[in-house]
PDB file of C-alpha atoms in Angstrom:
ATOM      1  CA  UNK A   1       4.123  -0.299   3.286  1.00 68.00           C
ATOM      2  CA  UNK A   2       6.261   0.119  -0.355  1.00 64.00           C
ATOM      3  CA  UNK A   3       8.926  -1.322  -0.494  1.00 91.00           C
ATOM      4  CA  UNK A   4      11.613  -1.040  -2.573  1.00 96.00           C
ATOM      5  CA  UNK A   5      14.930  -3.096  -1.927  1.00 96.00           C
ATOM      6  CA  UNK A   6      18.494  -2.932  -4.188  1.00 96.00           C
ATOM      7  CA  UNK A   7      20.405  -6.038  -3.603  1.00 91.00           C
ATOM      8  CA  UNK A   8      23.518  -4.222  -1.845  1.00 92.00           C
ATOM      9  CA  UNK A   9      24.091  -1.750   0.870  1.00 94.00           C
ATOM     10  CA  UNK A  10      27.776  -0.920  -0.468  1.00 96.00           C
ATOM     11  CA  UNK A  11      29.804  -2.611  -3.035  1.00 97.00           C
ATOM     12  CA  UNK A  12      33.469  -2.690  -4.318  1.00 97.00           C
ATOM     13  CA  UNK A  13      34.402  -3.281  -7.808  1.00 97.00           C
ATOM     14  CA  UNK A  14      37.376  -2.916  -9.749  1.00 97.00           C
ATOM     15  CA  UNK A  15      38.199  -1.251 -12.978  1.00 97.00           C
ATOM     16  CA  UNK A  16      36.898  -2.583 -16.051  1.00 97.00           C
ATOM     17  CA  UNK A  17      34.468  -5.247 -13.785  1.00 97.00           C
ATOM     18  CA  UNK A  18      30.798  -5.556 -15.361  1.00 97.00           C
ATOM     19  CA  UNK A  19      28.758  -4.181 -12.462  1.00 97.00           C
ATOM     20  CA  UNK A  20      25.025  -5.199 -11.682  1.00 97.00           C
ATOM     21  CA  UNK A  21      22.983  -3.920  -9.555  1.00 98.00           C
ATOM     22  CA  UNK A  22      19.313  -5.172  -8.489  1.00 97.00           C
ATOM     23  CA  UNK A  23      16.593  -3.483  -7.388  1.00 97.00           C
ATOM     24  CA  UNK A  24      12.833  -4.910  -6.556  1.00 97.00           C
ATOM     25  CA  UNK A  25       9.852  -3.574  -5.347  1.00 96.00           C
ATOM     26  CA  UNK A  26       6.617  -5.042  -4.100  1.00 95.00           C
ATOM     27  CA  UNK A  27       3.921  -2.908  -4.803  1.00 90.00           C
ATOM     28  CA  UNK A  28       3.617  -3.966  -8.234  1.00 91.00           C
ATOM     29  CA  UNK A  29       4.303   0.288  -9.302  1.00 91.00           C
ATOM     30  CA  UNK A  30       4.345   0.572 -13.461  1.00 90.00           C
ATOM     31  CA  UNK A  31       7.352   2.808 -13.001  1.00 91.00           C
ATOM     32  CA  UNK A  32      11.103   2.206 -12.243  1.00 95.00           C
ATOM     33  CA  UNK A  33      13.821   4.892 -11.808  1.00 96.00           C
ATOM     34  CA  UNK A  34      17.891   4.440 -11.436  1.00 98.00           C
ATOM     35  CA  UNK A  35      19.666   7.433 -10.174  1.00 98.00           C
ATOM     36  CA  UNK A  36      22.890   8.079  -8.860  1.00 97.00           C
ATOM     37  CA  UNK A  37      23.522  11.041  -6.300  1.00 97.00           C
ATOM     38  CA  UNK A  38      27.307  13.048  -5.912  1.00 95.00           C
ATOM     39  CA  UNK A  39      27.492  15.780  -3.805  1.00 90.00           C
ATOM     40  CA  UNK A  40      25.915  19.013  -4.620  1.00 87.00           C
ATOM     41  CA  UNK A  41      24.670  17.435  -8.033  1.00 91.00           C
ATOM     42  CA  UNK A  42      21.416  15.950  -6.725  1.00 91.00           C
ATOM     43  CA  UNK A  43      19.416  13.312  -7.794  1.00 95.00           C
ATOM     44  CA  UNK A  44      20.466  12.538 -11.700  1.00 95.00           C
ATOM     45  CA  UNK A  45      18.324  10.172 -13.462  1.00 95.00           C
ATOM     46  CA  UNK A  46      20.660   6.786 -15.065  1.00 97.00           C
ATOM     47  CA  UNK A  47      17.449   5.155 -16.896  1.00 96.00           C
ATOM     48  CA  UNK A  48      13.686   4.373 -16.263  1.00 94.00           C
ATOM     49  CA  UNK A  49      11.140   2.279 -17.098  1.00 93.00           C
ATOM     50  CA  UNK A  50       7.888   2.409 -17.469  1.00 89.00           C
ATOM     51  CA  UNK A  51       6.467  -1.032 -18.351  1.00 89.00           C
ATOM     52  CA  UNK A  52       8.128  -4.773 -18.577  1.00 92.00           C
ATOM     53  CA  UNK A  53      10.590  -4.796 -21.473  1.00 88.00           C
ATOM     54  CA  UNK A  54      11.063  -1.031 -21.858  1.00 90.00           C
ATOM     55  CA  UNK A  55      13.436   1.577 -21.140  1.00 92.00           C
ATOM     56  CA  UNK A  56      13.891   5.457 -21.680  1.00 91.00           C
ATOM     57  CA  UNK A  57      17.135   7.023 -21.376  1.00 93.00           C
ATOM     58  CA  UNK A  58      17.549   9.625 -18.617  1.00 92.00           C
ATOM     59  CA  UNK A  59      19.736  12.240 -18.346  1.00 92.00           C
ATOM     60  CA  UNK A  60      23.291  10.547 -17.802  1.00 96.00           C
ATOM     61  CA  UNK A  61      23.055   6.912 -19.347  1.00 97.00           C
ATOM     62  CA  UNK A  62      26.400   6.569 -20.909  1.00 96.00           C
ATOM     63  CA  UNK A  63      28.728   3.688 -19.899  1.00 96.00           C
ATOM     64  CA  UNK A  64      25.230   1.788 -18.019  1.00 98.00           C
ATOM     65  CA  UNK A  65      22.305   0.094 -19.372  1.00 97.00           C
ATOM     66  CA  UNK A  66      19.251  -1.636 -17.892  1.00 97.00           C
ATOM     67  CA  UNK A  67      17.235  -4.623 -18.174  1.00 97.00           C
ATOM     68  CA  UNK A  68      13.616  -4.735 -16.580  1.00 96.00           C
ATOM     69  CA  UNK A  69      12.496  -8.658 -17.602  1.00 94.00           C
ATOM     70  CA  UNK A  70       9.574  -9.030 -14.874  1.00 96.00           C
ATOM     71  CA  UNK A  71       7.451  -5.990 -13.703  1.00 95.00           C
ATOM     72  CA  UNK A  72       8.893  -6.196  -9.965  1.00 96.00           C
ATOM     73  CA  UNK A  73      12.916  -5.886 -11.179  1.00 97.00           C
ATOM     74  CA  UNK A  74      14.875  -3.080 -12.477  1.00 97.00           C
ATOM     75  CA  UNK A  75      18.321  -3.834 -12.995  1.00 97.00           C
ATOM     76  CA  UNK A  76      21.082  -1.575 -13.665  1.00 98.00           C
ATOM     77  CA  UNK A  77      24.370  -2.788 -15.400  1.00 98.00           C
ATOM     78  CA  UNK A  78      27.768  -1.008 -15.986  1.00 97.00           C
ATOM     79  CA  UNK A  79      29.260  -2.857 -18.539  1.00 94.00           C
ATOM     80  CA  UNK A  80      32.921  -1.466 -17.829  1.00 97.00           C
ATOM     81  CA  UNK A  81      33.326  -0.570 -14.325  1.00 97.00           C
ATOM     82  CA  UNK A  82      34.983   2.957 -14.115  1.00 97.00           C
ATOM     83  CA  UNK A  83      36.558   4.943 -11.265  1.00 97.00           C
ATOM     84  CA  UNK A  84      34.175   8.332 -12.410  1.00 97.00           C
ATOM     85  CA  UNK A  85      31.205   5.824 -11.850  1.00 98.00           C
ATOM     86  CA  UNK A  86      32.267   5.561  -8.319  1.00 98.00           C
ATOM     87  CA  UNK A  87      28.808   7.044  -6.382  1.00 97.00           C
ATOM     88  CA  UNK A  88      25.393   6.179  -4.378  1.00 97.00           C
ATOM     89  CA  UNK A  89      22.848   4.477  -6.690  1.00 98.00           C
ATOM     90  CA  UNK A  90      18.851   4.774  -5.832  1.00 98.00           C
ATOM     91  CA  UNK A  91      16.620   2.947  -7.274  1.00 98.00           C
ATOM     92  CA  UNK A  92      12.582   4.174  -7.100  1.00 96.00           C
ATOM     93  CA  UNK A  93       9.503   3.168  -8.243  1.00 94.00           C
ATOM     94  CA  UNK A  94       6.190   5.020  -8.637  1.00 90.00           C
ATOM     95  CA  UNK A  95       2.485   4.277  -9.782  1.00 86.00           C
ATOM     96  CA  UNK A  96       0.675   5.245 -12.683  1.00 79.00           C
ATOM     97  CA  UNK A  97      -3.063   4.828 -11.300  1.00 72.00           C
ATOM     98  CA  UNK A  98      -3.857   6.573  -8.463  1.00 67.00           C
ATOM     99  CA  UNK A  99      -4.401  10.366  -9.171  1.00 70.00           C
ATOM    100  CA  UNK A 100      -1.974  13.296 -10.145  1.00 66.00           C
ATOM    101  CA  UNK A 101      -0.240  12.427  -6.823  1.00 72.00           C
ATOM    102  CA  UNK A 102       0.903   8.960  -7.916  1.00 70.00           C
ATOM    103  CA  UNK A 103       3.498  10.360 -10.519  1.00 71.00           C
ATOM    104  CA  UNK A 104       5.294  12.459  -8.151  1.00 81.00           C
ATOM    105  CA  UNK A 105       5.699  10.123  -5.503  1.00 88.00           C
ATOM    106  CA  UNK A 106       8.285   7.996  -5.840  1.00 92.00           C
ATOM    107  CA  UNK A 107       9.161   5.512  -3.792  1.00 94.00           C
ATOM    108  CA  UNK A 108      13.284   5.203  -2.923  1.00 96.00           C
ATOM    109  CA  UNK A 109      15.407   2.400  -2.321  1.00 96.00           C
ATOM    110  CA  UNK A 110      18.386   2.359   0.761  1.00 95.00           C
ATOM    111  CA  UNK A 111      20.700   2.936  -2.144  1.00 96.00           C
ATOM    112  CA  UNK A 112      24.148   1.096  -3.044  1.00 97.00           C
ATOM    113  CA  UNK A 113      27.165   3.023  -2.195  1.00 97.00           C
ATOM    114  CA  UNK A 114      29.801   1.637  -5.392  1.00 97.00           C
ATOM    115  CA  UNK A 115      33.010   2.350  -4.856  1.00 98.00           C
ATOM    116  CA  UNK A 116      35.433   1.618  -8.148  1.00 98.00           C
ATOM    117  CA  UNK A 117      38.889   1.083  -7.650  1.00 97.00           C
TER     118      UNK A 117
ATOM    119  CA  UNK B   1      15.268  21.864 -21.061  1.00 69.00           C
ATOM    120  CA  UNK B   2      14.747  21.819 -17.312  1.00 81.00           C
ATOM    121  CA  UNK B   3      16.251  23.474 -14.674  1.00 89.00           C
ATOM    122  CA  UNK B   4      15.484  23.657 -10.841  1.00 94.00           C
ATOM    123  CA  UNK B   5      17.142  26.628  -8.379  1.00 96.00           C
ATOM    124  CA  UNK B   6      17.037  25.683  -4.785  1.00 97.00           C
ATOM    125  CA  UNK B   7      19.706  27.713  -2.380  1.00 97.00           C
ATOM    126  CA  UNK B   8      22.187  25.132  -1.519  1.00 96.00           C
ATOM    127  CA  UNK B   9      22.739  25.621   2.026  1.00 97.00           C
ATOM    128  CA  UNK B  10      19.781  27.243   4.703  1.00 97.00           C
ATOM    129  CA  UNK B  11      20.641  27.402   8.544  1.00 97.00           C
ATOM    130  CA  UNK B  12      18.647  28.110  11.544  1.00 97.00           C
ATOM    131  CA  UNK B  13      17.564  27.502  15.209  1.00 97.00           C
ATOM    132  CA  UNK B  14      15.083  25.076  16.910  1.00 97.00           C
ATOM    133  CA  UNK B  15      11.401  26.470  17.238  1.00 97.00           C
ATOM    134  CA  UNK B  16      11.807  28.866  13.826  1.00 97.00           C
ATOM    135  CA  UNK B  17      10.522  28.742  10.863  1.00 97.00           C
ATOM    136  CA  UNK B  18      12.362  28.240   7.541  1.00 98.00           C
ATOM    137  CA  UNK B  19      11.080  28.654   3.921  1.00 98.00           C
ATOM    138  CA  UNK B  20      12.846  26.862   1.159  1.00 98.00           C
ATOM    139  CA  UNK B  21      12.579  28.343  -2.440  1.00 98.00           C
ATOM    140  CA  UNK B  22      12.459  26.582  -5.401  1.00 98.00           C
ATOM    141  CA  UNK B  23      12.170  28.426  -9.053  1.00 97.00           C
ATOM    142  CA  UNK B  24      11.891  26.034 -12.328  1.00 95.00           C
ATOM    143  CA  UNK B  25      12.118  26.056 -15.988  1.00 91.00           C
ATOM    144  CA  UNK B  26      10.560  23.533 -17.920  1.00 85.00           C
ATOM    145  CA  UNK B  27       8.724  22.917 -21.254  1.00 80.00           C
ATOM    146  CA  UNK B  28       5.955  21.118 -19.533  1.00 78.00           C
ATOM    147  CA  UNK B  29       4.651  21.365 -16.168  1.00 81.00           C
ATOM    148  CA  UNK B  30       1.916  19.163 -13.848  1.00 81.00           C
ATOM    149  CA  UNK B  31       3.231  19.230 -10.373  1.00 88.00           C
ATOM    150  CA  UNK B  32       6.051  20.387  -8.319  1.00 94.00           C
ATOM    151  CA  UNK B  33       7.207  17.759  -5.534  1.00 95.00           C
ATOM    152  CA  UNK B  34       9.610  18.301  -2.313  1.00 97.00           C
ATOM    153  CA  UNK B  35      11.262  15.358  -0.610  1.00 97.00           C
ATOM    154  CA  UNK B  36      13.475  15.139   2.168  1.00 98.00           C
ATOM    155  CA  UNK B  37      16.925  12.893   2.829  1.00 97.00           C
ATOM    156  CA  UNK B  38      18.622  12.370   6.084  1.00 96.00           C
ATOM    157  CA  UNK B  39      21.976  11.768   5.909  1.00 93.00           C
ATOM    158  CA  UNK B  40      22.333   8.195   4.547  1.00 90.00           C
ATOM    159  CA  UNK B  41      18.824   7.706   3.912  1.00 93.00           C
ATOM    160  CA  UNK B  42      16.882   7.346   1.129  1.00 95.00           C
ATOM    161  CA  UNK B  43      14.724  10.336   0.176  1.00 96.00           C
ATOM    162  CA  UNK B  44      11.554  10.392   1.266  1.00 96.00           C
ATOM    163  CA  UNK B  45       8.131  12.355  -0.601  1.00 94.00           C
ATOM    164  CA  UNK B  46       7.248  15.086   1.667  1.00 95.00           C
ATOM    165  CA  UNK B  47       4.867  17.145  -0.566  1.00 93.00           C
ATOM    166  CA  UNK B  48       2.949  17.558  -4.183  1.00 91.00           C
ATOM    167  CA  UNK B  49       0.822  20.811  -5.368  1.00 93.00           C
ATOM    168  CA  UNK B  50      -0.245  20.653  -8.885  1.00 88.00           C
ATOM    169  CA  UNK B  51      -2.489  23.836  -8.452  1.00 91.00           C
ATOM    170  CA  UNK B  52      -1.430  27.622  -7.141  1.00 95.00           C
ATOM    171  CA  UNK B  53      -1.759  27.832  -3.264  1.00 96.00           C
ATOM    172  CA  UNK B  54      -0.583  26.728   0.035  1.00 96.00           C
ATOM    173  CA  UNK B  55      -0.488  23.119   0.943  1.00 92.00           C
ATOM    174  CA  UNK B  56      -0.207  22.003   4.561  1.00 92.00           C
ATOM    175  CA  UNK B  57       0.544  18.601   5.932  1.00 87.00           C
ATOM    176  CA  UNK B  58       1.415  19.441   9.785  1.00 92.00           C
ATOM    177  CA  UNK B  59       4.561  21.407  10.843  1.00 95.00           C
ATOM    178  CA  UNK B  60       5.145  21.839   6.835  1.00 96.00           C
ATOM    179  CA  UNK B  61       3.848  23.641   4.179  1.00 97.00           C
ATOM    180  CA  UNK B  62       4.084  23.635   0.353  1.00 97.00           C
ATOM    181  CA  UNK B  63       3.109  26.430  -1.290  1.00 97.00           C
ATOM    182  CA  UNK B  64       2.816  26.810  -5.213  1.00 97.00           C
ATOM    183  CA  UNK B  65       2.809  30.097  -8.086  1.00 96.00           C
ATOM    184  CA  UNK B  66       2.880  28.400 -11.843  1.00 94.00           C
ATOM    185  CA  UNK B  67       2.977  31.906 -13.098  1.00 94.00           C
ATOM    186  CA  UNK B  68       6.050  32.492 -11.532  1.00 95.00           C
ATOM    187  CA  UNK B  69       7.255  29.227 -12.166  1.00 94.00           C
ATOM    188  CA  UNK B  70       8.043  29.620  -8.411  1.00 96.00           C
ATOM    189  CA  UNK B  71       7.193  27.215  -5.280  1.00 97.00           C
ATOM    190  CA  UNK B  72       8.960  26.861  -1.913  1.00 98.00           C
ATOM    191  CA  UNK B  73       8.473  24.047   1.284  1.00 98.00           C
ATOM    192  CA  UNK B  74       7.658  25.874   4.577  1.00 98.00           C
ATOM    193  CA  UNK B  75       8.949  24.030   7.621  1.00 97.00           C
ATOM    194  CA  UNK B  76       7.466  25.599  11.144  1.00 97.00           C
ATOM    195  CA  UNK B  77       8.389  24.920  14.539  1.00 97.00           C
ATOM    196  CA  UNK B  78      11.881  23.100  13.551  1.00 97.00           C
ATOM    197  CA  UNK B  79      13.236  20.527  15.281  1.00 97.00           C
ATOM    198  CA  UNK B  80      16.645  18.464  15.109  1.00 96.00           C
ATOM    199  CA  UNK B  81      15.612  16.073  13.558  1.00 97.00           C
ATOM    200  CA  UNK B  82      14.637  18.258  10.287  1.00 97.00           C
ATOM    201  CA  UNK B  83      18.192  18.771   9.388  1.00 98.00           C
ATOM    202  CA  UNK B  84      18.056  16.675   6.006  1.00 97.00           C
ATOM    203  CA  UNK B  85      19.005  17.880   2.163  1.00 97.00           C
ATOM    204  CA  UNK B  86      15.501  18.756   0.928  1.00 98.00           C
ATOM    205  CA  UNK B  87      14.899  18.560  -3.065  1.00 97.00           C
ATOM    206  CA  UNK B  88      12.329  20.285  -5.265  1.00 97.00           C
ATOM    207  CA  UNK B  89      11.337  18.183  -7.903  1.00 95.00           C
ATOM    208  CA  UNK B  90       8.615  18.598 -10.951  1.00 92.00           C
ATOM    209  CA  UNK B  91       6.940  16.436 -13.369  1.00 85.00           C
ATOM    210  CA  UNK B  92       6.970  16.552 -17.138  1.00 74.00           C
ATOM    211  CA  UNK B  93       4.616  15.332 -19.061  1.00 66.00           C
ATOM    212  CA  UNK B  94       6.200  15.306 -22.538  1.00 56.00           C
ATOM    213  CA  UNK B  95       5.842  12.566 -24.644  1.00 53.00           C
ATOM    214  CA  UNK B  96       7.860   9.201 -23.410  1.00 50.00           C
ATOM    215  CA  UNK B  97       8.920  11.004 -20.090  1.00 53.00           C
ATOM    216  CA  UNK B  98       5.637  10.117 -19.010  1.00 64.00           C
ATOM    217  CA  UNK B  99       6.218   9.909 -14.896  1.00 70.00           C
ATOM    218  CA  UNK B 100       9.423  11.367 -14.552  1.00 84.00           C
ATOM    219  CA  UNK B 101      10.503  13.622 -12.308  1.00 90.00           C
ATOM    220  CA  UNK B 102      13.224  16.553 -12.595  1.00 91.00           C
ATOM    221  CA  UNK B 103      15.082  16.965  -9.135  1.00 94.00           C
ATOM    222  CA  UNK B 104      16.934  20.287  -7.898  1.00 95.00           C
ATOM    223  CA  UNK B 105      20.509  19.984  -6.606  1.00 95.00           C
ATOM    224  CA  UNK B 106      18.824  19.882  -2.888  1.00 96.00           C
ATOM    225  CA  UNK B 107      19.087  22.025   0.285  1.00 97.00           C
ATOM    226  CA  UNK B 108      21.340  21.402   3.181  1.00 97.00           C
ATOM    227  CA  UNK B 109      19.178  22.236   6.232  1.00 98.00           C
ATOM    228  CA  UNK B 110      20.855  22.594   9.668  1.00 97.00           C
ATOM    229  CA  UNK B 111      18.931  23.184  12.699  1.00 97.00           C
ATOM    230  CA  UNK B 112      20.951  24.372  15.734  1.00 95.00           C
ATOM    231  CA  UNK B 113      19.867  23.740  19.205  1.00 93.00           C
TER     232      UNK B 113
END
């Protein structure tokens, strides 16, 4: 089975705390995804990466960055904990062999519930 | 840019069947996706159709129209345990978004006894 672990169920942080959180999966996928998820806004993608060492900006990546050293680890970093950044974070991971399928599969982490205070 | 349209909320009893729309607007297209998330769960992949048609895996159904830019998840014989958010997602395939997907804002499904 995937599997694709973040280091925390729930975390509190305070205001202005640099924020890390890890995420690892075992299936050795190519692709990494951070999202965070607020009611009735979906699924809105942080950063992702798509190889060791590289990163593409999604659609909301201001005040967070990531760092993806080893091919297993996507981590995602909020320099200046805020109380806006408060939310649920998934982390995914998908293939790139493996058919047309393997892109839209992705495979999703429990999630870290960050509360800011 | 890219948009998704799912209805936000869809209700209904056990034993029926339910259809979920999904309309999109993107610049490239080469698959739409649907995955499901129970309350406090992660999501989960429930369905891909890259081509026009009907895709079934068991009680569901995906079904597909690229010339309508239209697709929708068709869940038969509910049960309780299918009340979940549902999302609509599709892949572009423009230059470094290689892989990602673009999620709707999801579909609160409640199945009533």
């Amino acid at each position: 089975d995937v599997k694709v672990t973040q280091s925390s169920r729930y975390l509190v942080k305070r205001t202005g705390e640099k924020v890390f959180l890890e995420c690892v999966q075992d299936m050795d996928h190519e692709n990494m995804f951070w999202y965070r998820q607020d009611p009735g806004l979906g699924l809105r993608l942080i950063y992702f990466s798509y190889d060791v060492k590289m990163k593409e900006k999604g659609d909301i990546p201001e005040g967070y960055s990531v760092s993806r050293e080893k091919k297993e680890r996507f981590s995602l970093i909020l320099e200046s904990a805020s109380t806006n950044q408060t939310s649920m974070y998934l982390c995914a991971s998908s293939p790139t062999s493996g058919g047309l399928r393997s892109y839209n599969e992705q495979f999703f982490g429990p999630g870290t519930r960050l509360t800011v205070l | 840019g890219q948009s998704l349209e799912q209805p936000s909320e869809v209700t209904a009893v056990e034993g029926a069947i339910v259809q979920i729309n999904c309309t999109y607007q993107t610049s490239g297209f080469y698959g739409l996706s649907w995955y499901q998330q129970h309350d406090g769960g992660a999501p989960t992949f429930l369905s891909y159709n890259a081509l026009d048609g009907l895709e079934e895996t068991g009680r569901f159904s995906s079904f597909l129209s690229r010339s309508d830019s239209y697709g929708y998840l068709l869940l038969q014989e509910l049960q309780m345990k299918d009340s979940a958010s549902y999302f609509c997602a599709v892949r572009s395939d423009r230059g470094s978004t290689l892989g990602r997907l673009y999620f709707g804002r999801g579909t609160q499904l409640t199945v009533w006894p």
